[in-house]
PDB file of C-alpha atoms in Angstrom:
ATOM      1  CA  MET A 470       0.000   0.000   0.000  1.00 49.00           C
ATOM      2  CA  SER A 471       1.195   3.513  -0.804  1.00 66.00           C
ATOM      3  CA  GLU A 472       2.157   5.951   1.904  1.00 88.00           C
ATOM      4  CA  ILE A 473      -0.748   7.958   3.304  1.00 93.00           C
ATOM      5  CA  GLU A 474       0.195  11.561   2.605  1.00 89.00           C
ATOM      6  CA  LEU A 475      -2.777  13.406   4.026  1.00 94.00           C
ATOM      7  CA  GLY A 476      -4.994  12.840   7.029  1.00 96.00           C
ATOM      8  CA  ILE A 477      -8.232  14.779   7.385  1.00 95.00           C
ATOM      9  CA  ILE A 478     -10.147  15.084  10.635  1.00 96.00           C
ATOM     10  CA  GLY A 479     -13.680  16.185   9.806  1.00 93.00           C
ATOM     11  CA  GLY A 480     -15.567  18.532  12.084  1.00 87.00           C
ATOM     12  CA  SER A 481     -19.284  19.187  12.506  1.00 83.00           C
ATOM     13  CA  GLY A 482     -21.092  18.339   9.279  1.00 82.00           C
ATOM     14  CA  LEU A 483     -18.150  16.495   7.695  1.00 84.00           C
ATOM     15  CA  TYR A 484     -18.663  12.843   8.579  1.00 87.00           C
ATOM     16  CA  ASN A 485     -17.396  11.109   5.434  1.00 88.00           C
ATOM     17  CA  MET A 486     -15.219  11.728   2.375  1.00 88.00           C
ATOM     18  CA  THR A 487     -16.719  11.568  -1.084  1.00 89.00           C
ATOM     19  CA  GLY A 488     -14.689  10.978  -4.222  1.00 92.00           C
ATOM     20  CA  LEU A 489     -12.379   8.321  -2.778  1.00 94.00           C
ATOM     21  CA  SER A 490     -11.484   5.145  -4.681  1.00 95.00           C
ATOM     22  CA  ASP A 491      -9.898   1.951  -3.323  1.00 95.00           C
ATOM     23  CA  VAL A 492     -11.664   2.594  -0.009  1.00 96.00           C
ATOM     24  CA  GLU A 493     -11.003   0.578   3.141  1.00 96.00           C
ATOM     25  CA  GLU A 494     -12.059   1.071   6.751  1.00 97.00           C
ATOM     26  CA  ARG A 495      -9.515   0.585   9.538  1.00 95.00           C
ATOM     27  CA  GLN A 496     -10.233   0.119  13.221  1.00 96.00           C
ATOM     28  CA  VAL A 497      -7.181   1.539  15.013  1.00 96.00           C
ATOM     29  CA  GLU A 498      -6.316   0.970  18.659  1.00 95.00           C
ATOM     30  CA  THR A 499      -4.047   3.420  20.462  1.00 96.00           C
ATOM     31  CA  PRO A 500      -2.507   3.788  23.940  1.00 94.00           C
ATOM     32  CA  PHE A 501      -5.123   6.533  24.435  1.00 94.00           C
ATOM     33  CA  GLY A 502      -8.106   4.308  23.646  1.00 96.00           C
ATOM     34  CA  ALA A 503     -10.139   4.089  20.471  1.00 97.00           C
ATOM     35  CA  PRO A 504     -10.415   7.070  18.122  1.00 98.00           C
ATOM     36  CA  SER A 505     -13.762   8.733  17.411  1.00 97.00           C
ATOM     37  CA  ASP A 506     -14.613   6.228  14.663  1.00 97.00           C
ATOM     38  CA  THR A 507     -13.026   3.909  12.139  1.00 97.00           C
ATOM     39  CA  VAL A 508     -10.542   5.565   9.784  1.00 98.00           C
ATOM     40  CA  THR A 509     -11.503   5.623   6.114  1.00 97.00           C
ATOM     41  CA  ILE A 510      -8.515   5.226   3.796  1.00 97.00           C
ATOM     42  CA  GLY A 511      -8.743   5.764   0.061  1.00 97.00           C
ATOM     43  CA  THR A 512      -7.207   7.344  -3.000  1.00 96.00           C
ATOM     44  CA  LEU A 513      -8.062  10.898  -4.070  1.00 94.00           C
ATOM     45  CA  HIS A 514      -6.475  12.340  -7.218  1.00 94.00           C
ATOM     46  CA  GLY A 515      -3.743   9.688  -7.079  1.00 93.00           C
ATOM     47  CA  ARG A 516      -2.836  10.293  -3.431  1.00 93.00           C
ATOM     48  CA  ARG A 517      -3.609   8.151  -0.407  1.00 95.00           C
ATOM     49  CA  VAL A 518      -5.825   9.917   2.122  1.00 97.00           C
ATOM     50  CA  ALA A 519      -7.054   8.953   5.605  1.00 98.00           C
ATOM     51  CA  PHE A 520     -10.279  10.444   6.966  1.00 97.00           C
ATOM     52  CA  LEU A 521     -11.632  10.410  10.528  1.00 98.00           C
ATOM     53  CA  PRO A 522     -14.827  12.171  11.677  1.00 96.00           C
ATOM     54  CA  ARG A 523     -13.904  14.048  14.892  1.00 95.00           C
ATOM     55  CA  HIS A 524     -17.351  13.615  16.472  1.00 95.00           C
ATOM     56  CA  GLY A 525     -17.959  10.142  14.989  1.00 94.00           C
ATOM     57  CA  ARG A 526     -20.360   9.412  12.152  1.00 92.00           C
ATOM     58  CA  GLY A 527     -23.698  10.952  13.027  1.00 90.00           C
ATOM     59  CA  HIS A 528     -22.108  13.421  15.479  1.00 91.00           C
ATOM     60  CA  VAL A 529     -22.360  11.154  18.528  1.00 92.00           C
ATOM     61  CA  LEU A 530     -19.518  12.737  20.553  1.00 94.00           C
ATOM     62  CA  THR A 531     -19.641  16.165  22.176  1.00 90.00           C
ATOM     63  CA  PRO A 532     -16.444  18.281  22.052  1.00 88.00           C
ATOM     64  CA  SER A 533     -15.536  17.229  25.600  1.00 86.00           C
ATOM     65  CA  GLU A 534     -16.022  13.533  24.699  1.00 92.00           C
ATOM     66  CA  VAL A 535     -13.789  13.541  21.596  1.00 93.00           C
ATOM     67  CA  PRO A 536     -10.660  11.400  22.162  1.00 94.00           C
ATOM     68  CA  TYR A 537      -8.297  13.966  20.621  1.00 92.00           C
ATOM     69  CA  ARG A 538      -5.061  12.189  21.529  1.00 93.00           C
ATOM     70  CA  ALA A 539      -6.371   8.859  20.212  1.00 96.00           C
ATOM     71  CA  ASN A 540      -7.423  10.529  16.950  1.00 97.00           C
ATOM     72  CA  ILE A 541      -4.016  12.094  16.349  1.00 95.00           C
ATOM     73  CA  TYR A 542      -2.153   8.964  17.450  1.00 96.00           C
ATOM     74  CA  ALA A 543      -4.272   6.828  15.097  1.00 97.00           C
ATOM     75  CA  MET A 544      -3.374   9.039  12.136  1.00 97.00           C
ATOM     76  CA  LYS A 545       0.320   8.960  13.033  1.00 96.00           C
ATOM     77  CA  SER A 546       0.253   5.175  13.447  1.00 96.00           C
ATOM     78  CA  LEU A 547      -1.155   4.865   9.911  1.00 96.00           C
ATOM     79  CA  GLY A 548       1.827   6.821   8.574  1.00 95.00           C
ATOM     80  CA  VAL A 549       0.001  10.074   7.820  1.00 96.00           C
ATOM     81  CA  ARG A 550       2.547  12.759   6.905  1.00 92.00           C
ATOM     82  CA  TYR A 551       0.284  15.846   6.958  1.00 92.00           C
ATOM     83  CA  LEU A 552      -2.842  16.382   9.045  1.00 93.00           C
ATOM     84  CA  VAL A 553      -5.626  18.856   8.309  1.00 92.00           C
ATOM     85  CA  ALA A 554      -8.515  19.394  10.719  1.00 91.00           C
ATOM     86  CA  VAL A 555     -11.757  20.895   9.451  1.00 88.00           C
ATOM     87  CA  SER A 556     -13.923  22.857  11.886  1.00 86.00           C
ATOM     88  CA  ALA A 557     -17.244  24.626  11.672  1.00 81.00           C
ATOM     89  CA  CYS A 558     -16.953  28.075  13.207  1.00 81.00           C
ATOM     90  CA  GLY A 559     -18.105  31.649  12.917  1.00 80.00           C
ATOM     91  CA  SER A 560     -16.417  34.982  12.371  1.00 84.00           C
ATOM     92  CA  LEU A 561     -16.961  38.608  13.252  1.00 87.00           C
ATOM     93  CA  ARG A 562     -15.556  39.612   9.860  1.00 88.00           C
ATOM     94  CA  GLU A 563     -18.337  40.326   7.395  1.00 90.00           C
ATOM     95  CA  ASP A 564     -16.077  39.528   4.425  1.00 92.00           C
ATOM     96  CA  TYR A 565     -16.032  35.859   5.545  1.00 89.00           C
ATOM     97  CA  ALA A 566     -19.289  34.377   4.307  1.00 87.00           C
ATOM     98  CA  PRO A 567     -20.697  30.931   5.162  1.00 83.00           C
ATOM     99  CA  GLY A 568     -18.851  28.348   3.088  1.00 81.00           C
ATOM    100  CA  HIS A 569     -15.591  30.281   2.889  1.00 84.00           C
ATOM    101  CA  ILE A 570     -12.443  28.368   3.731  1.00 81.00           C
ATOM    102  CA  VAL A 571     -10.118  30.169   6.128  1.00 81.00           C
ATOM    103  CA  VAL A 572      -6.643  28.887   6.965  1.00 81.00           C
ATOM    104  CA  PRO A 573      -5.545  30.240  10.373  1.00 77.00           C
ATOM    105  CA  ASP A 574      -1.972  31.063  11.329  1.00 75.00           C
ATOM    106  CA  GLN A 575      -2.478  31.307  15.107  1.00 75.00           C
ATOM    107  CA  LEU A 576      -4.869  30.088  17.778  1.00 72.00           C
ATOM    108  CA  PHE A 577      -6.209  30.694  21.250  1.00 68.00           C
ATOM    109  CA  ASP A 578      -6.335  27.593  23.436  1.00 66.00           C
ATOM    110  CA  PHE A 579      -9.520  27.728  25.499  1.00 65.00           C
ATOM    111  CA  THR A 580      -9.394  24.019  26.387  1.00 65.00           C
ATOM    112  CA  LYS A 581      -7.435  24.405  29.623  1.00 68.00           C
ATOM    113  CA  GLY A 582      -8.585  22.352  32.555  1.00 67.00           C
ATOM    114  CA  GLY A 583     -10.935  19.723  31.197  1.00 66.00           C
ATOM    115  CA  ARG A 584      -8.781  17.834  28.692  1.00 67.00           C
ATOM    116  CA  ALA A 585      -5.453  16.082  28.553  1.00 69.00           C
ATOM    117  CA  ARG A 586      -3.096  18.592  26.962  1.00 63.00           C
ATOM    118  CA  SER A 587      -0.108  16.436  26.096  1.00 65.00           C
ATOM    119  CA  PHE A 588       1.048  13.083  24.799  1.00 64.00           C
ATOM    120  CA  PHE A 589       3.781  13.140  27.443  1.00 65.00           C
ATOM    121  CA  GLY A 590       3.717  12.080  31.079  1.00 70.00           C
ATOM    122  CA  GLU A 591       4.434   9.011  33.184  1.00 72.00           C
ATOM    123  CA  GLY A 592       8.164   9.807  33.253  1.00 70.00           C
ATOM    124  CA  LEU A 593       8.400  11.199  29.718  1.00 71.00           C
ATOM    125  CA  VAL A 594       8.989  14.956  29.676  1.00 72.00           C
ATOM    126  CA  ALA A 595       9.227  17.179  26.600  1.00 70.00           C
ATOM    127  CA  HIS A 596       8.684  20.822  25.751  1.00 70.00           C
ATOM    128  CA  ILE A 597       7.080  21.642  22.417  1.00 70.00           C
ATOM    129  CA  SER A 598       6.743  25.195  21.152  1.00 73.00           C
ATOM    130  CA  VAL A 599       3.327  26.369  20.031  1.00 72.00           C
ATOM    131  CA  ALA A 600       4.646  29.741  18.863  1.00 74.00           C
ATOM    132  CA  ASP A 601       3.857  28.707  15.275  1.00 75.00           C
ATOM    133  CA  PRO A 602       1.151  26.043  15.607  1.00 73.00           C
ATOM    134  CA  PHE A 603       0.374  25.686  11.891  1.00 73.00           C
ATOM    135  CA  SER A 604       2.568  24.518   9.024  1.00 76.00           C
ATOM    136  CA  PRO A 605       3.518  27.388   6.692  1.00 75.00           C
ATOM    137  CA  GLU A 606       3.955  24.784   3.934  1.00 78.00           C
ATOM    138  CA  LEU A 607       0.369  23.523   4.261  1.00 73.00           C
ATOM    139  CA  SER A 608      -1.006  27.049   4.703  1.00 70.00           C
ATOM    140  CA  ARG A 609       0.039  28.062   1.190  1.00 70.00           C
TER     141      ARG A 609
END
């Protein structure tokens, strides 16, 4: 099987990928438990793609129930090189209309307190910068 170049984590309203050929479903187990759903792997425009619905098919998981670490670990364990997460959100800018695609270059982390924030722990310590949280290469 070819290397999986791109992983896509679908947000609200994006529960499956259309246009894929050579489709297979993979159940992936991780040290962080099961991901949100099975991972769909297929070919899109000659490239291998992995897709995982963040909230599960049918939106069965609330944001606080999503196993974020398991989702990311599952993609990495499948060999995904680049990961794109799609989210439904709003904007105060009137020039961003519904349906527009916006690629951010920074973020505010409002998830403090209720969720595991790291893959590290249990004797493994690391410091990772979030000064530039998004890939400039993918943002182009």
